[in-house]
Every structure is written in C-alpha cells, then in structure tokens.
C-alpha cells in the first residue's frame, strides 16, 4: 500500500482544490490547509482563494461591525470607533483586541488637545485607508494587528482601498482628482508593491463626484455623480474609466454595487431599499453602450421590524440610507438608528441606540481574508 503522502501527491493540486472548494466554511478550509504540506501548497493559490471567498459570501470574511467616524463641530476631533454587529462571543473578543481608534498611527505635528489627527477614507478586508490632517500623508492600517504602511500624500476628491482576496499582503489605493484647467476627472493608482502614485486614466466628464465614498465589486470601483443620473466606473485591472447611466428610480436613493455568482460575470448587480423592501437589480449591456435594468430579487417588507426597534411608526422610507453590503449583510441608516440585515436569513438587528453620524462616515468592517499563513507569497508552513 502506498504511503498517505504518496497518495496525496498523485491527486495533484488541481484535484485537491476541487475538493477543498466544496468545504462548507472558511474554518474547515484552514483546518484542511494545516493538515499537511501538500494540502497547504494546494490552498496557497490566489485564484483558488478568490474563488473560495466568492463561494462563501456570508461567512468569508468574518464580519465585525461598522467603524464610525462622526464629525464634531468643535475640537477635539472625534476618534473612530467600532459598533459590533455580531453577538458571537468569539467575534467580540477579536474586536476587543483591536484598536479602532487607530491610536497607533503617528501623531507628529498634531497637538494632543486637537483630538484624533487621522480621517478615515475607506475600509476594506480588515484594513483602513486614512488621511493625516497634519501632514496630508495617507496610511493603510490594520486595527487588529496594529500594523500600518505610510503612503505619499495625494490630494483628491475621492479615495478607495482595493484588497486582494487571493493575497492579504497585497492592496491597491486609488485617488480621484479633478483635472486642471478643464472639466473632468483623473485617476491615480498606488500599489503595495511600489508605494508611489501614478496617473492611469482620465475622463472628460462635466459632473463632479456626488461623494468621496466608493462602491466596489469585481475589481471595479464606482462613484455616483452629482445629479444622480450617472456614475463613473473604474476597472482596477484594465484601468478603463467609463460613465454608466443609472435608472431614474435610483437618482434620489442610495444603493451599493454587490458581487453575485462565483465568477462575477453576468452583469452589474446593485442592492437598494424601496418601500421598506430590499431589492437587487441587474444591469446588462444593451448593445448600444447602455445598460438594461431588471429587478431580480425582492424581500419582504421591514417596516414593522424597524418600527418596533425604533419605538415609533412615524418614520419614512425615503430617510433610509444603504450604507453598504459586506460579508452577506446590508447596513442601513434611518436618522440616528443604524441597522443590519443578514441577507441569508433576512434577520434584522439594531447596532446602536443612537449614532449621530452621516452615512458616508460609516464603514462596514471585517476581519482580513485571508489569514497571512495562506498568502501565496509566504514560504514554509
């Protein structure tokens, strides 16, 4: 009889990955990867790890809650803080071990009485993109490990952090700025490999960004334009920068672009809330440069559940803001109330009794996927 190691070697990495992709949870994948060196080698594949994450959107990565960075009219500046979204005790212990005020970042040239010098710009895959109010430099920081990387200053009107689901040591920062001397937008990109900004695209669009916060799905970044009739889309792989028309009903309400399916193909999906119902729409190219939009999913009404949590039925659907969709949950804001809805169970939870913070300053937060020992760039066991 052949020894176990020889049997595993005969299977090959590709066949092992087809077995591992069927594992029900990320925890099962981690246990399998640690069983032996051939298993670990097979799992350490960036395409496989991206595929696994897409196949498990409700458990991978692990949801922590929302990082809230509300402004203050007076100094000192308020520090960010985490509102936990999961009642699980182990998740709470992980969150309690982090520093979501980012006090470990440099405070050079910033007086203590002025409060926190760092402004939160984006939060993706367990890491945050921040701007120093003192030096104007940027930083990418992990609040759980307290590790951070300093980035060169880059003035802009919109920022985004793009994580690599196949290698947690890799990231890309994107900055949108106005063109000089003519209407339009410019895109600057910085990779974790080079840590320097480079202009990669521009667009002669007349409208400005409606907000600095980016939506993100399938290696694309999206910003809604002023007026609500269109949004810009930037492909972080091909560097293509385009304008997309939005359906009329989306011009006055908030939404988020979401990932659907294991390979991310099949159209542009977005999630919004109308009539207290969650709706998922798909936009498919119409052959004439535009998109045809179709409603593909609609939930039950959440009016009664929200009314019971708020303690009053006197609130209006148009005051509901979609904060974002991450790890299988959608985050919503109504006035000072912040909610989450699990998109698998449709269970609604209230994160905070009172949080006076604008929607653009609320960032859903997860634990980084994947664990560093699974990074394809790591060596050994």
Coordinates of C-alpha atoms in Angstrom, one line a residue:
X1 CA 0.0 0.0 0.0
X2 CA 1.3 3.4 -0.9
X3 CA 2.0 5.8 2.0
X4 CA -0.5 8.6 2.5
X5 CA 1.8 11.3 1.3
X6 CA 2.3 9.5 -2.0
X7 CA -1.4 9.1 -2.4
X8 CA -2.0 12.8 -1.9
X9 CA 0.8 13.6 -4.4
X10 CA -1.0 11.5 -7.0
X11 CA -4.2 13.6 -6.7
X12 CA -2.4 16.8 -7.7
X13 CA -3.1 20.4 -6.7
X14 CA -5.9 21.0 -9.2
X15 CA -8.0 18.0 -8.0
X16 CA -7.4 18.9 -4.3
X17 CA -8.7 22.4 -4.9
X18 CA -11.9 21.0 -6.5
X19 CA -12.4 19.0 -3.3
X20 CA -11.5 22.0 -1.0
X21 CA -13.9 24.4 -2.8
X22 CA -16.7 22.2 -1.5
X23 CA -15.8 22.7 2.2
X24 CA -18.7 24.4 3.9
X25 CA -16.8 27.1 5.9
X26 CA -13.5 29.0 6.0
X27 CA -12.7 27.3 9.3
X28 CA -12.9 23.9 7.5
X29 CA -10.5 25.2 4.8
X30 CA -8.0 26.4 7.4
X31 CA -8.0 23.1 9.2
X32 CA -7.5 21.2 5.9
X33 CA -4.6 23.5 4.9
X34 CA -2.8 22.8 8.2
X35 CA -3.2 19.0 7.9
X36 CA -0.1 18.5 5.7
X37 CA 2.3 20.3 3.3
X38 CA 0.6 19.1 0.1
X39 CA -2.7 20.5 1.3
X40 CA -1.2 23.8 2.2
X41 CA 0.5 24.1 -1.1
X42 CA -2.7 23.4 -3.0
X43 CA -4.6 26.0 -0.9
X44 CA -2.0 28.7 -1.4
X45 CA -3.3 29.7 -4.8
X46 CA -4.6 33.2 -5.3
X47 CA -7.2 32.3 -7.9
X48 CA -8.5 29.4 -5.7
X49 CA -8.7 31.7 -2.6
X50 CA -10.6 34.4 -4.6
X51 CA -13.0 31.7 -5.9
X52 CA -13.5 30.3 -2.3
X53 CA -14.3 33.7 -0.9
X54 CA -16.9 34.4 -3.6
X55 CA -18.5 31.0 -3.0
X56 CA -18.9 31.8 0.7
X57 CA -20.1 35.4 0.8
X58 CA -21.9 35.0 4.2
X59 CA -19.0 33.7 6.2
X60 CA -15.9 34.8 4.4
X61 CA -14.6 37.2 5.6
X62 CA -15.9 37.3 9.2
X63 CA -18.0 40.4 9.9
X64 CA -17.0 42.6 12.9
X65 CA -19.4 45.6 12.6
X66 CA -19.1 49.2 11.5
X67 CA -16.3 51.7 12.1
X68 CA -18.0 55.0 12.7
X69 CA -16.1 58.3 12.4
X70 CA -18.6 61.0 13.2
X71 CA -17.5 64.7 12.9
X72 CA -17.6 67.3 15.6
X73 CA -18.2 71.0 15.1
X74 CA -15.6 71.8 17.7
X75 CA -12.2 70.4 18.6
X76 CA -11.1 67.9 19.8
X77 CA -11.7 65.8 16.7
X78 CA -13.6 62.6 17.5
X79 CA -11.7 59.3 17.0
X80 CA -13.2 56.4 15.0
X81 CA -14.8 53.5 17.0
X82 CA -16.4 50.1 16.2
X83 CA -20.0 49.3 16.6
X84 CA -20.1 45.4 16.8
X85 CA -22.6 43.7 14.5
X86 CA -22.3 40.1 15.7
X87 CA -23.4 38.9 19.1
X88 CA -21.0 35.9 18.9
X89 CA -18.6 35.9 21.9
X90 CA -15.5 34.9 19.9
X91 CA -16.1 37.7 17.4
X92 CA -16.5 40.2 20.3
X93 CA -13.1 39.0 21.8
X94 CA -11.5 39.6 18.4
X95 CA -13.0 43.1 18.1
X96 CA -12.0 44.0 21.7
X97 CA -8.4 43.1 20.9
X98 CA -8.2 45.7 18.1
X99 CA -7.6 49.4 18.1
X100 CA -10.3 51.0 16.0
X101 CA -9.3 54.5 17.2
X102 CA -6.1 54.0 15.3
X103 CA -4.1 55.4 18.2
X104 CA -1.0 53.5 17.0
X105 CA -0.6 55.8 14.0
X106 CA 1.8 58.8 14.0
X107 CA 0.6 62.0 15.7
X108 CA 3.6 64.1 14.7
X109 CA 2.9 67.8 14.4
X110 CA -0.6 67.4 15.8
X111 CA -1.5 68.8 19.2
X112 CA -3.0 66.4 21.8
X113 CA -5.8 68.8 22.5
X114 CA -7.0 68.7 18.9
X115 CA -8.0 65.1 19.2
X116 CA -7.5 62.4 16.5
X117 CA -5.4 63.6 13.6
X118 CA -6.5 60.8 11.2
X119 CA -9.5 60.9 8.9
X120 CA -11.0 57.6 7.7
X121 CA -11.4 57.3 3.9
X122 CA -12.2 53.7 3.3
X123 CA -12.3 50.3 5.0
X124 CA -11.9 47.0 3.1
X125 CA -11.0 43.5 4.0
X126 CA -9.9 44.3 7.6
X127 CA -7.8 47.3 6.6
X128 CA -8.4 51.0 6.6
X129 CA -7.2 53.9 4.3
X130 CA -6.7 57.1 6.3
X131 CA -5.6 60.7 5.7
X132 CA -3.4 62.7 8.1
X133 CA -4.9 66.1 8.8
X134 CA -1.5 67.3 9.8
X135 CA 0.9 66.1 7.1
X136 CA -1.7 65.1 4.4
X137 CA 0.1 61.8 4.0
X138 CA -2.0 58.6 3.7
X139 CA -1.8 55.3 5.5
X140 CA -3.2 51.8 5.2
X141 CA -3.6 50.3 8.7
X142 CA -4.9 47.0 10.2
X143 CA -6.6 47.8 13.5
X144 CA -6.3 44.2 14.8
X145 CA -2.6 43.7 14.2
X146 CA -1.8 47.5 14.6
X147 CA 0.4 47.3 11.5
X148 CA 0.4 50.1 9.1
X149 CA 2.1 51.4 5.9
X150 CA 2.7 55.1 5.2
X151 CA 1.7 56.3 1.7
X152 CA 2.7 59.5 -0.1
X153 CA 0.3 62.4 0.0
X154 CA -2.1 62.7 -2.9
X155 CA -4.8 65.4 -2.9
X156 CA -8.1 64.2 -4.2
X157 CA -11.9 64.3 -4.0
X158 CA -12.5 60.5 -3.8
X159 CA -10.5 57.6 -2.4
X160 CA -10.7 53.8 -2.3
X161 CA -8.8 50.8 -1.0
X162 CA -8.8 47.7 -3.0
X163 CA -7.9 44.4 -1.3
X164 CA -6.7 41.2 -3.0
X165 CA -8.9 38.3 -1.9
X166 CA -6.1 35.9 -3.0
X167 CA -3.3 37.5 -1.1
X168 CA -3.9 39.6 2.0
X169 CA -0.5 41.2 1.9
X170 CA -1.4 43.0 -1.4
X171 CA -3.5 46.1 -1.8
X172 CA -4.2 49.0 -4.2
X173 CA -5.1 52.6 -3.3
X174 CA -7.0 54.7 -5.7
X175 CA -7.4 58.5 -5.7
X176 CA -9.8 60.5 -7.9
X177 CA -8.9 64.2 -8.5
X178 CA -10.2 67.0 -10.7
X179 CA -8.5 67.8 -14.0
X180 CA -6.5 71.1 -14.0
X181 CA -7.7 73.8 -16.5
X182 CA -10.6 71.7 -17.9
X183 CA -13.7 69.8 -16.6
X184 CA -13.0 66.2 -15.9
X185 CA -11.6 63.6 -13.5
X186 CA -8.2 61.9 -13.2
X187 CA -7.4 58.6 -11.6
X188 CA -4.2 57.9 -9.7
X189 CA -3.2 54.5 -8.5
X190 CA -0.8 53.2 -5.9
X191 CA 0.2 49.5 -5.5
X192 CA 1.5 48.0 -2.3
X193 CA 4.5 46.7 -4.4
X194 CA 5.7 50.2 -5.4
X195 CA 4.1 52.6 -2.9
X196 CA 4.1 55.5 -5.4
X197 CA 1.2 57.3 -7.2
X198 CA 0.9 57.1 -10.9
X199 CA -1.8 58.6 -13.2
X200 CA -3.5 55.8 -15.0
X201 CA -6.7 57.2 -16.5
X202 CA -8.8 60.4 -17.1
X203 CA -12.3 61.2 -18.2
X204 CA -13.8 64.4 -19.7
X205 CA -16.9 64.3 -17.6
X206 CA -18.7 67.5 -16.7
X207 CA -20.2 66.4 -13.4
X208 CA -18.3 66.1 -10.1
X209 CA -18.5 63.1 -7.7
X210 CA -21.6 63.1 -5.5
X211 CA -19.5 61.9 -2.6
X212 CA -16.0 60.7 -1.8
X213 CA -17.0 57.2 -0.8
X214 CA -16.5 54.5 -3.4
X215 CA -18.6 51.4 -4.1
X216 CA -16.6 48.3 -5.0
X217 CA -17.3 44.9 -6.7
X218 CA -15.5 42.5 -9.1
X219 CA -12.3 44.6 -9.2
X220 CA -14.3 47.7 -10.2
X221 CA -14.8 51.0 -8.3
X222 CA -17.9 53.1 -8.7
X223 CA -18.8 56.7 -7.7
X224 CA -22.1 58.3 -8.2
X225 CA -22.0 61.7 -10.0
X226 CA -23.8 64.9 -8.9
X227 CA -27.4 64.8 -10.1
X228 CA -27.7 61.1 -9.6
X229 CA -28.3 60.3 -13.3
X230 CA -24.9 58.6 -13.9
X231 CA -22.0 57.0 -12.1
X232 CA -18.3 56.5 -13.1
X233 CA -16.8 53.1 -13.1
X234 CA -13.0 52.4 -12.9
X235 CA -11.7 48.9 -13.7
X236 CA -8.6 48.4 -11.4
X237 CA -7.3 45.6 -13.7
X238 CA -7.6 47.2 -17.2
X239 CA -7.6 50.8 -16.0
X240 CA -10.7 51.6 -18.1
X241 CA -12.6 54.6 -16.8
X242 CA -16.2 55.0 -18.0
X243 CA -19.5 56.6 -17.3
X244 CA -22.7 54.5 -16.8
X245 CA -26.3 55.7 -16.9
X246 CA -28.5 54.9 -13.9
X247 CA -32.2 54.1 -14.0
X248 CA -34.4 57.0 -13.0
X249 CA -35.6 55.5 -9.7
X250 CA -32.0 55.4 -8.4
X251 CA -31.4 59.1 -8.7
X252 CA -32.8 60.0 -5.3
X253 CA -32.0 56.9 -3.3
X254 CA -28.8 55.2 -2.1
X255 CA -27.6 51.8 -3.2
X256 CA -24.5 49.6 -3.2
X257 CA -22.9 47.6 -6.0
X258 CA -22.6 44.0 -5.0
X259 CA -20.9 40.8 -6.2
X260 CA -23.1 37.9 -7.3
X261 CA -22.0 34.5 -8.5
X262 CA -18.8 32.6 -8.2
X263 CA -17.1 34.2 -11.2
X264 CA -18.5 37.7 -11.1
X265 CA -19.9 37.6 -14.6
X266 CA -23.4 38.0 -15.8
X267 CA -24.0 41.7 -15.3
X268 CA -23.8 44.6 -12.9
X269 CA -25.7 43.9 -9.7
X270 CA -26.8 46.6 -7.2
X271 CA -28.8 46.5 -4.0
X272 CA -31.1 49.2 -2.7
X273 CA -34.2 49.5 -0.5
X274 CA -37.6 50.8 -1.7
X275 CA -40.9 50.5 0.1
X276 CA -39.0 49.0 3.1
X277 CA -38.1 46.0 0.8
X278 CA -34.6 45.0 -0.2
X279 CA -34.3 45.0 -4.0
X280 CA -31.5 43.6 -6.2
X281 CA -31.3 44.8 -9.7
X282 CA -29.1 43.6 -12.6
X283 CA -27.8 45.8 -15.4
X284 CA -26.9 44.0 -18.7
X285 CA -25.3 45.7 -21.7
X286 CA -28.0 46.6 -24.3
X287 CA -25.6 46.6 -27.3
X288 CA -25.9 50.4 -27.7
X289 CA -23.4 51.4 -24.9
X290 CA -26.0 51.4 -22.2
X291 CA -27.5 49.1 -19.6
X292 CA -30.9 47.4 -19.4
X293 CA -32.0 47.1 -15.7
X294 CA -34.1 44.2 -14.4
X295 CA -35.4 43.5 -10.9
X296 CA -34.2 40.0 -9.9
X297 CA -34.8 39.8 -6.1
X298 CA -37.2 41.5 -3.7
X299 CA -37.5 40.8 0.1
X300 CA -40.4 41.1 2.5
X301 CA -41.2 44.5 4.0
X302 CA -39.1 45.5 7.0
X303 CA -41.4 48.4 8.1
X304 CA -42.8 46.7 11.2
X305 CA -39.4 45.3 12.4
X306 CA -37.9 48.8 12.1
X307 CA -40.8 50.5 13.8
X308 CA -40.5 48.1 16.8
X309 CA -36.8 48.7 17.1
X310 CA -37.1 52.5 16.8
X311 CA -40.2 52.6 19.1
X312 CA -42.3 54.5 16.6
X313 CA -44.0 54.0 13.3
X314 CA -43.6 57.7 12.4
X315 CA -40.6 57.5 10.0
X316 CA -40.4 57.5 6.3
X317 CA -38.8 55.1 3.8
X318 CA -37.0 57.9 1.9
X319 CA -34.9 58.6 5.0
X320 CA -33.4 55.1 4.7
X321 CA -29.8 55.1 3.6
X322 CA -28.0 52.0 2.3
X323 CA -24.6 52.2 3.9
X324 CA -23.0 49.2 2.2
X325 CA -23.1 45.5 1.7
X326 CA -20.3 43.3 3.1
X327 CA -20.0 39.7 4.3
X328 CA -23.6 38.8 3.5
X329 CA -25.1 41.7 5.4
X330 CA -26.6 45.1 4.3
X331 CA -26.2 48.1 6.7
X332 CA -28.9 50.7 6.8
X333 CA -29.3 54.1 8.5
X334 CA -32.5 55.8 9.5
X335 CA -31.9 59.1 11.3
X336 CA -29.7 58.2 14.3
X337 CA -30.5 54.5 14.1
X338 CA -28.1 52.0 12.4
X339 CA -29.4 48.6 11.3
X340 CA -28.0 45.5 9.7
X341 CA -29.9 42.8 7.8
X342 CA -28.4 39.3 7.2
X343 CA -29.1 38.6 3.5
X344 CA -29.2 34.9 4.1
X345 CA -31.6 34.7 7.0
X346 CA -33.2 38.2 6.5
X347 CA -32.8 38.8 10.2
X348 CA -32.6 42.5 11.2
X349 CA -30.5 43.8 14.0
X350 CA -30.0 47.3 15.5
X351 CA -26.4 48.1 16.0
X352 CA -26.7 51.3 18.1
X353 CA -29.5 53.0 20.1
X354 CA -28.3 56.4 18.9
X355 CA -25.4 57.3 16.5
X356 CA -25.5 60.8 15.1
X357 CA -23.1 60.2 12.2
X358 CA -23.6 60.9 8.4
X359 CA -23.8 57.8 6.3
X360 CA -20.6 58.5 4.3
X361 CA -18.7 58.3 7.6
X362 CA -19.9 54.8 8.5
X363 CA -17.7 51.9 7.2
X364 CA -18.6 48.2 7.4
X365 CA -15.6 46.3 8.8
X366 CA -14.5 42.6 8.6
X367 CA -11.5 40.5 9.6
X368 CA -9.0 40.4 6.9
X369 CA -9.4 37.5 4.4
X370 CA -7.3 35.5 4.1
X371 CA -5.0 34.6 7.1
X372 CA -1.5 35.6 6.4
X373 CA -0.1 32.0 6.5
X374 CA -2.2 31.2 3.4
X375 CA -0.8 34.0 1.3
X376 CA 0.8 32.6 -1.9
X377 CA 3.8 34.8 -1.1
X378 CA 4.5 33.1 2.2
X379 CA 7.1 30.3 2.4
X380 CA 7.1 27.2 4.5
X381 CA 4.4 26.0 6.9

